[in-house]
Amino acid sequence: MIFKNHILRANEFIAERPKLQYYLPQALTLFFIVFVIGYFSFNAGVNMEDQGMETGFSFLGGEAQFDIQFHLIDYHGGMTYGRAYLVGLLNTILVAVLGIFFATILGVTIGIARLSTNFLVSRIAEWYVEMFRNIPLLLQLFFWYFAALRALPPPKESYIFFDFAILNIKGLYIPEFVWTNFNAFFYSILVSIVIVVLFIIWAKKIQERTGKQYRKFAISSGIIIIIPFLSIIIGGVGLEFIHPELKQISETIFNYEGGSKAIPELLALVVALAMYTSTFIAECVRAGIEGITKGQKEAAASIGLTPGQILRLVIIPQALRIIIPPTTNQYLNLTKNSSLAAAIAYPDIVLVFAGTALMQTGRAIEIISITMLSYLTLSITISILMNWYNKKMAIKEK
Amino acid sequence: MININKIYQWSRTNLFSNWYNSLLSLIIVFAFIKFIPPLLNWLFFDATFRGSSKAECYGDGACWIFIKVWFQKLIYGLYPENQVWRINLAFLILIFSVITSIFVKPTIRRYIIIFLIFVFPFLAIWLIGGFAIDIESLEIYIPILEEVDTRVWGGLSLTFIIAIFAMLFCFPIGIILALGRRSELPAIKYSSIVFIEFWRGVPLITVLFMASVMFPLFLPGDTNVDKLMRCVIGITLFEAAYMAEVVRGGLQALPRGQYDAAKSLGMGYWQMNALIILPQALKIVIPGIANTFIALFKDTPLILVVGLLEFLGMIKLAGANPDWLGFAVEGYVFAATVYWIFCFSMSRYSQRLEIRFSTERK
């Protein structure tokens, strides 16, 4: 009882002093945070001194001395840890971009299929979602990598698609693109994009002032096709394919050489990430389309819009508004989930840097911090991009 | 006889309403006929169920002997076989108290829930981990249950241990973080934001690496926190950040009037949140909470990257055994079925809860 009285009195004491109410909890929180950080760094300092560990980021300049099986930029064991980090980061970005691309296509298709009037189509879409959403991603990854892709045929009996792509147990091969005068082509695309943007801004101004409408889509796509095409004719831009060829290495061993190759780890990762994430995107898409009331369509029809215009001007803009925020989260999740690569030895940033480089240098704190910061940067970049797009799509209340 | 017309009408509207729907339906039916029988044959009809060694698997079907032989290990990991009853007992207590809580009066149910949240976790850890009365000054050492190192814990039981602990702790931490983020006090608000956004911005794998490689450096040299515990702490903090965002959604959905009404009754901050705001806010976000729990359950296999073998890890270990090579598909199909059953029933249960609470509001 005496104890309870004390608490009551303390409560009264605080309640009578609003300034204390404002500053005391904050001071306690800050004190707690400073204490925890201080305690951790003190211990880290002592521990590292005891074990004779060096600190600092100078190791990034040291020779890496390990090989990376798959790299987008030149790399070999004699290069620095910094270079190895860059290779890992680019591999992570590659997986994220490919995964987002395929997950979006698959997710939108499945999401629309779930709303199909065809009983079988909507049911299959529903089961696809329920099935792949409720199985851990790591398990799906293992299934694709250790079970499905291992069952592919050896190089000699590869599956060949349209004389273009070749799939076998060693991976997916596509022809290598060899450009001549690539710069001219690249700049022509840049120029055409700039022209299209300027044209759309100009057309919008004209429309707001006079009400006159241009066929924006047709004219823009015309510009995007014609200017690069001109560059091919005038600028001497050429494209050649180098097809991968089957070579006999020994009596029984065959292998494809030349061309661009996607290793099985990459394939498994992209397939698993795309299928897993597509189930969530499908749900977002379905919610978005279902979220638009019938009245919207009827109102649009009653003011005389054509079905195409209704879809383009009324339904899609509103549905996108519902779809984008949760889909952004799924893109972020996909990017973070790409770190599962480490479990099947795809050389992404976690495997190369937080795995191999950490084992070799022992710089746990520096390396884990750099890895985490890289992911934070990626996450923030994606959310800024998507927020910008979302803001463009949001209702402009005047 | 009566139904034929109905079936015709139904298929007319649902399968063959126009030419492309008809085409799609036919393609799907054809795919079913082509792929379902071989799949069933592989799963059941050609599969081998009886036997105890790899040699007894014949035919083209699945070899379920693989699962049968490894079953004990898949459930209990490398836990000593004569001690397995302790895991069973812990889970029996859990199941028993959950079932009784459904059938007893609400007044008694409250005590069962308090037991489950505050007593059971520690009881279970004692049971499974073992403990002894050890008073050094009196030189008393009475081993009550043999100690079992966490390194041999594994299998499906470890999946549940991790999931239950992380769920139990991430929920209150998430609520506190959500309240912190909505606080009017800048220091608390911004530190909550930084905390939440940090954990949400990094992948769980790096969190686990941090817990296993970096965290020991932050503690005094002689303390030795168990690796499993470090990972559970990591997972808990990670999921708590997601939980905080879910709860914040519920808090934002409540109209200002609720806060004003509570304040006008003279309630303080904690009273207002505990009695008025949170009960309503949490009810709104039941689906979000369930999704976070399901995500947590699906994330537990990740601990295999730091060398802890829960269910999926044990399946992988079993498949890598030289005597049992080549059964990866069977292992993964079995694991997928088990995970699927748990996740699917969790999501269906949350939908039921949602419906129940939403009818209450009407």
CSV table of C-alpha atoms in Angstrom, one decimal, chain B residues 4-294:
chain,number,residue,atom,x,y,z
B,4,ILE,CA,-28.3,-32.0,-66.8
B,5,ASN,CA,-30.0,-28.8,-67.8
B,6,LYS,CA,-28.5,-27.0,-64.9
B,7,ILE,CA,-25.1,-28.3,-65.7
B,8,TYR,CA,-25.5,-27.2,-69.2
B,9,GLN,CA,-26.6,-23.7,-68.2
B,10,TRP,CA,-23.7,-23.5,-65.7
B,11,SER,CA,-21.0,-24.5,-68.2
B,12,ARG,CA,-22.6,-22.2,-70.8
B,13,THR,CA,-22.1,-19.2,-68.5
B,14,ASN,CA,-18.9,-20.2,-66.7
B,15,LEU,CA,-16.9,-22.1,-69.2
B,16,PHE,CA,-18.1,-21.4,-72.8
B,17,SER,CA,-19.4,-17.8,-72.7
B,18,ASN,CA,-17.5,-16.8,-75.8
B,19,TRP,CA,-15.0,-18.2,-78.2
B,20,TYR,CA,-11.8,-17.4,-76.3
B,21,ASN,CA,-13.2,-18.6,-73.0
B,22,SER,CA,-14.2,-21.9,-74.7
B,23,LEU,CA,-10.7,-22.2,-76.1
B,24,LEU,CA,-9.1,-21.5,-72.7
B,25,SER,CA,-11.4,-24.0,-71.0
B,26,LEU,CA,-10.5,-26.7,-73.5
B,27,ILE,CA,-6.8,-26.0,-73.2
B,28,ILE,CA,-7.0,-26.3,-69.4
B,29,VAL,CA,-9.1,-29.5,-69.5
B,30,PHE,CA,-6.5,-30.9,-71.9
B,31,ALA,CA,-3.6,-29.9,-69.6
B,32,PHE,CA,-5.4,-31.6,-66.7
B,33,ILE,CA,-5.9,-34.8,-68.6
B,34,LYS,CA,-2.2,-34.8,-69.7
B,35,PHE,CA,-0.5,-33.8,-66.4
B,36,ILE,CA,-2.7,-34.9,-63.5
B,37,PRO,CA,-2.6,-38.7,-63.9
B,38,PRO,CA,1.3,-38.8,-64.2
B,39,LEU,CA,1.5,-36.6,-61.1
B,40,LEU,CA,-0.9,-38.8,-59.1
B,41,ASN,CA,1.0,-41.9,-60.3
B,42,TRP,CA,4.3,-40.5,-59.1
B,43,LEU,CA,2.8,-39.3,-55.8
B,44,PHE,CA,0.7,-42.4,-54.9
B,45,PHE,CA,0.1,-45.2,-57.3
B,46,ASP,CA,3.6,-45.9,-58.4
B,47,ALA,CA,5.2,-44.8,-55.2
B,48,THR,CA,6.9,-47.0,-52.6
B,49,PHE,CA,5.6,-46.7,-49.1
B,50,ARG,CA,6.8,-49.9,-47.4
B,51,GLY,CA,10.3,-50.8,-46.6
B,52,SER,CA,13.2,-49.4,-44.7
B,53,SER,CA,16.0,-49.0,-47.2
B,54,LYS,CA,16.8,-47.3,-50.5
B,55,ALA,CA,17.1,-50.6,-52.3
B,56,GLU,CA,13.4,-51.4,-51.7
B,57,CYS,CA,12.3,-48.4,-53.8
B,58,TYR,CA,11.3,-49.7,-57.3
B,59,GLY,CA,9.3,-48.3,-60.1
B,60,ASP,CA,9.1,-44.8,-61.3
B,61,GLY,CA,7.1,-43.4,-58.4
B,62,ALA,CA,8.2,-41.4,-55.4
B,63,CYS,CA,10.2,-43.2,-52.7
B,64,TRP,CA,8.4,-42.2,-49.5
B,65,ILE,CA,10.7,-44.6,-47.5
B,66,PHE,CA,13.1,-41.7,-47.5
B,67,ILE,CA,10.7,-39.6,-45.5
B,68,LYS,CA,9.8,-42.6,-43.3
B,69,VAL,CA,13.4,-43.4,-42.4
B,70,TRP,CA,14.3,-39.8,-41.6
B,71,PHE,CA,11.0,-38.9,-40.0
B,72,GLN,CA,12.3,-38.8,-36.4
B,73,LYS,CA,15.2,-36.6,-37.4
B,74,LEU,CA,12.9,-34.3,-39.5
B,75,ILE,CA,10.7,-33.7,-36.4
B,76,TYR,CA,13.3,-33.6,-33.6
B,77,GLY,CA,16.6,-32.9,-35.3
B,78,LEU,CA,19.6,-34.5,-33.6
B,79,TYR,CA,17.9,-34.3,-30.2
B,80,PRO,CA,18.9,-37.4,-28.2
B,81,GLU,CA,16.3,-40.1,-28.8
B,82,ASN,CA,15.7,-41.1,-25.2
B,83,GLN,CA,14.9,-37.5,-24.3
B,84,VAL,CA,12.4,-36.8,-27.1
B,85,TRP,CA,9.5,-37.1,-24.6
B,86,ARG,CA,10.5,-33.7,-23.3
B,87,ILE,CA,9.7,-32.0,-26.6
B,88,ASN,CA,6.5,-34.0,-26.9
B,89,LEU,CA,5.5,-33.1,-23.4
B,90,ALA,CA,6.1,-29.4,-24.0
B,91,PHE,CA,4.0,-29.4,-27.2
B,92,LEU,CA,1.3,-31.5,-25.5
B,93,ILE,CA,1.0,-29.0,-22.8
B,94,LEU,CA,0.7,-26.3,-25.4
B,95,ILE,CA,-2.0,-28.1,-27.4
B,96,PHE,CA,-3.8,-29.2,-24.3
B,97,SER,CA,-4.0,-25.6,-22.9
B,98,VAL,CA,-5.0,-24.2,-26.2
B,99,ILE,CA,-7.9,-26.7,-26.6
B,100,THR,CA,-9.1,-26.3,-23.0
B,101,SER,CA,-9.1,-22.5,-23.4
B,102,ILE,CA,-11.6,-22.9,-26.2
B,103,PHE,CA,-14.1,-24.9,-24.1
B,104,VAL,CA,-13.9,-23.2,-20.6
B,105,LYS,CA,-15.6,-20.1,-19.3
B,106,PRO,CA,-14.0,-16.7,-20.2
B,107,THR,CA,-13.0,-16.1,-16.6
B,108,ILE,CA,-10.9,-19.2,-16.5
B,109,ARG,CA,-9.7,-18.7,-20.1
B,110,ARG,CA,-8.0,-15.5,-19.0
B,111,TYR,CA,-5.8,-17.5,-16.6
B,112,ILE,CA,-4.9,-20.0,-19.3
B,113,ILE,CA,-3.9,-17.2,-21.7
B,114,ILE,CA,-1.7,-15.6,-19.0
B,115,PHE,CA,-0.2,-19.0,-18.4
B,116,LEU,CA,0.5,-19.5,-22.1
B,117,ILE,CA,2.1,-16.1,-22.5
B,118,PHE,CA,4.1,-15.6,-19.3
B,119,VAL,CA,4.8,-19.1,-17.9
B,120,PHE,CA,4.7,-21.6,-20.8
B,121,PRO,CA,7.6,-20.3,-22.9
B,122,PHE,CA,10.0,-20.5,-20.0
B,123,LEU,CA,8.6,-23.8,-18.9
B,124,ALA,CA,9.1,-25.2,-22.4
B,125,ILE,CA,12.6,-23.9,-22.6
B,126,TRP,CA,13.4,-25.6,-19.3
B,127,LEU,CA,11.8,-28.8,-20.4
B,128,ILE,CA,13.6,-28.9,-23.8
B,129,GLY,CA,16.9,-27.4,-22.8
B,130,GLY,CA,17.2,-29.1,-19.4
B,131,PHE,CA,18.2,-27.5,-16.1
B,132,ALA,CA,19.9,-28.3,-12.9
B,133,ILE,CA,19.9,-26.8,-9.4
B,134,ASP,CA,23.4,-25.5,-9.1
B,135,ILE,CA,24.5,-23.6,-6.0
B,136,GLU,CA,28.3,-23.2,-6.2
B,137,SER,CA,28.8,-21.8,-2.7
B,138,LEU,CA,27.1,-24.9,-1.1
B,139,GLU,CA,28.5,-27.3,-3.8
B,140,ILE,CA,25.0,-28.5,-4.5
B,141,TYR,CA,24.5,-29.7,-8.0
B,142,ILE,CA,21.3,-31.7,-8.7
B,143,PRO,CA,20.7,-32.3,-12.4
B,144,ILE,CA,16.9,-32.4,-12.8
B,145,LEU,CA,16.8,-32.8,-16.5
B,146,GLU,CA,19.8,-33.6,-18.6
B,147,GLU,CA,21.1,-30.5,-20.4
B,148,VAL,CA,20.6,-30.6,-24.1
B,149,ASP,CA,22.7,-28.2,-26.1
B,150,THR,CA,20.8,-26.0,-28.5
B,151,ARG,CA,23.1,-27.1,-31.3
B,152,VAL,CA,21.3,-30.5,-31.5
B,153,TRP,CA,17.9,-28.9,-31.5
B,154,GLY,CA,16.4,-29.2,-34.9
B,155,GLY,CA,13.7,-30.3,-37.2
B,156,LEU,CA,10.1,-29.2,-37.2
B,157,SER,CA,10.0,-28.8,-33.4
B,158,LEU,CA,12.8,-26.1,-33.7
B,159,THR,CA,10.7,-24.4,-36.4
B,160,PHE,CA,7.9,-24.1,-33.9
B,161,ILE,CA,10.1,-23.1,-31.0
B,162,ILE,CA,11.5,-20.2,-33.0
B,163,ALA,CA,8.2,-19.2,-34.5
B,164,ILE,CA,6.4,-19.2,-31.1
B,165,PHE,CA,9.0,-17.3,-29.3
B,166,ALA,CA,9.5,-14.7,-32.0
B,167,MET,CA,5.7,-14.2,-32.4
B,168,LEU,CA,5.3,-13.9,-28.6
B,169,PHE,CA,7.9,-11.2,-28.3
B,170,CYS,CA,7.6,-9.3,-31.6
B,171,PHE,CA,4.0,-8.5,-30.9
B,172,PRO,CA,4.4,-6.3,-27.7
B,173,ILE,CA,7.6,-4.8,-29.1
B,174,GLY,CA,5.8,-3.9,-32.3
B,175,ILE,CA,3.0,-2.2,-30.4
B,176,ILE,CA,5.4,-0.1,-28.4
B,177,LEU,CA,7.3,0.9,-31.6
B,178,ALA,CA,4.0,1.8,-33.3
B,179,LEU,CA,3.0,3.9,-30.3
B,180,GLY,CA,6.4,5.5,-30.3
B,181,ARG,CA,6.2,6.3,-34.0
B,182,ARG,CA,2.9,8.1,-33.4
B,183,SER,CA,4.2,9.9,-30.3
B,184,GLU,CA,4.2,13.7,-30.0
B,185,LEU,CA,7.6,13.7,-28.4
B,186,PRO,CA,10.2,14.2,-31.2
B,187,ALA,CA,13.0,12.2,-29.6
B,188,ILE,CA,10.8,9.1,-29.2
B,189,LYS,CA,9.1,9.6,-32.6
B,190,TYR,CA,12.3,9.9,-34.6
B,191,SER,CA,14.2,7.1,-32.7
B,192,SER,CA,11.2,4.8,-33.4
B,193,ILE,CA,11.2,5.8,-37.1
B,194,VAL,CA,14.9,5.1,-37.5
B,195,PHE,CA,14.6,1.8,-35.7
B,196,ILE,CA,11.6,0.6,-37.8
B,197,GLU,CA,13.0,1.8,-41.1
B,198,PHE,CA,16.4,0.3,-40.4
B,199,TRP,CA,15.0,-3.2,-39.8
B,200,ARG,CA,12.6,-3.0,-42.6
B,201,GLY,CA,15.3,-1.9,-45.0
B,202,VAL,CA,17.7,-4.8,-44.6
B,203,PRO,CA,17.1,-8.5,-45.5
B,204,LEU,CA,16.7,-11.1,-42.8
B,205,ILE,CA,19.7,-12.9,-44.0
B,206,THR,CA,22.0,-10.0,-43.1
B,207,VAL,CA,20.3,-9.7,-39.7
B,208,LEU,CA,21.1,-13.4,-39.1
B,209,PHE,CA,24.7,-12.9,-40.2
B,210,MET,CA,24.8,-9.9,-37.9
B,211,ALA,CA,23.4,-12.0,-35.0
B,212,SER,CA,25.8,-14.9,-35.6
B,213,VAL,CA,29.1,-13.1,-36.6
B,214,MET,CA,28.9,-9.5,-35.4
B,215,PHE,CA,26.8,-9.6,-32.2
B,216,PRO,CA,29.3,-11.5,-30.1
B,217,LEU,CA,31.8,-8.7,-30.6
B,218,PHE,CA,29.4,-6.3,-28.9
B,219,LEU,CA,29.2,-8.2,-25.7
B,220,PRO,CA,31.8,-8.4,-23.0
B,221,GLY,CA,34.4,-11.0,-23.8
B,222,ASP,CA,33.4,-13.6,-21.2
B,223,THR,CA,29.6,-13.6,-21.8
B,224,ASN,CA,28.5,-16.2,-24.2
B,225,VAL,CA,25.0,-15.9,-25.6
B,226,ASP,CA,23.7,-19.0,-27.3
B,227,LYS,CA,23.7,-18.7,-31.1
B,228,LEU,CA,20.1,-19.9,-31.3
B,229,MET,CA,19.0,-17.2,-28.9
B,230,ARG,CA,20.9,-14.5,-30.8
B,231,CYS,CA,19.1,-15.6,-34.0
B,232,VAL,CA,15.7,-15.6,-32.2
B,233,ILE,CA,16.4,-12.1,-30.9
B,234,GLY,CA,17.4,-11.0,-34.5
B,235,ILE,CA,14.2,-12.5,-36.0
B,236,THR,CA,12.1,-10.9,-33.2
B,237,LEU,CA,13.4,-7.4,-33.8
B,238,PHE,CA,13.1,-7.8,-37.5
B,239,GLU,CA,9.5,-8.9,-37.4
B,240,ALA,CA,8.7,-6.4,-34.7
B,241,ALA,CA,9.5,-3.6,-37.2
B,242,TYR,CA,6.9,-5.1,-39.6
B,243,MET,CA,4.4,-5.6,-36.8
B,244,ALA,CA,4.9,-1.9,-35.8
B,245,GLU,CA,3.9,-0.8,-39.3
B,246,VAL,CA,0.8,-3.1,-39.3
B,247,VAL,CA,-0.3,-1.7,-35.9
B,248,ARG,CA,0.4,1.8,-37.0
B,249,GLY,CA,-2.1,1.3,-39.8
B,250,GLY,CA,-4.7,0.4,-37.3
B,251,LEU,CA,-3.9,3.4,-35.1
B,252,GLN,CA,-4.2,5.7,-38.1
B,253,ALA,CA,-7.5,4.3,-39.0
B,254,LEU,CA,-9.1,5.3,-35.7
B,255,PRO,CA,-11.0,8.6,-35.8
B,256,ARG,CA,-9.7,11.4,-33.6
B,257,GLY,CA,-12.9,11.4,-31.6
B,258,GLN,CA,-11.8,8.2,-29.9
B,259,TYR,CA,-8.7,9.9,-28.5
B,260,ASP,CA,-10.6,13.0,-27.5
B,261,ALA,CA,-13.3,11.0,-25.8
B,262,ALA,CA,-10.8,9.0,-23.8
B,263,LYS,CA,-8.9,12.2,-22.8
B,264,SER,CA,-12.1,13.9,-21.8
B,265,LEU,CA,-12.8,11.0,-19.4
B,266,GLY,CA,-9.6,12.0,-17.7
B,267,MET,CA,-7.6,9.0,-18.9
B,268,GLY,CA,-3.8,9.2,-19.1
B,269,TYR,CA,-1.7,8.1,-22.0
B,270,TRP,CA,-1.3,4.5,-21.1
B,271,GLN,CA,-4.8,4.0,-19.9
B,272,MET,CA,-6.2,5.6,-23.0
B,273,ASN,CA,-4.1,3.3,-25.3
B,274,ALA,CA,-4.6,0.2,-23.3
B,275,LEU,CA,-8.4,0.5,-22.8
B,276,ILE,CA,-9.7,2.5,-25.7
B,277,ILE,CA,-7.3,2.8,-28.6
B,278,LEU,CA,-5.4,-0.5,-28.9
B,279,PRO,CA,-8.4,-2.9,-28.6
B,280,GLN,CA,-10.0,-1.2,-31.5
B,281,ALA,CA,-6.9,-0.6,-33.6
B,282,LEU,CA,-5.7,-4.3,-33.2
B,283,LYS,CA,-9.1,-5.5,-34.2
B,284,ILE,CA,-8.9,-3.6,-37.5
B,285,VAL,CA,-5.5,-5.0,-38.4
B,286,ILE,CA,-6.1,-8.7,-37.6
B,287,PRO,CA,-5.4,-9.7,-41.2
B,288,GLY,CA,-2.1,-7.7,-41.2
B,289,ILE,CA,-1.1,-9.3,-37.9
B,290,ALA,CA,-1.8,-12.8,-39.3
B,291,ASN,CA,0.2,-12.0,-42.4
B,292,THR,CA,3.1,-10.9,-40.3
B,293,PHE,CA,2.9,-14.1,-38.3
B,294,ILE,CA,2.7,-16.2,-41.5
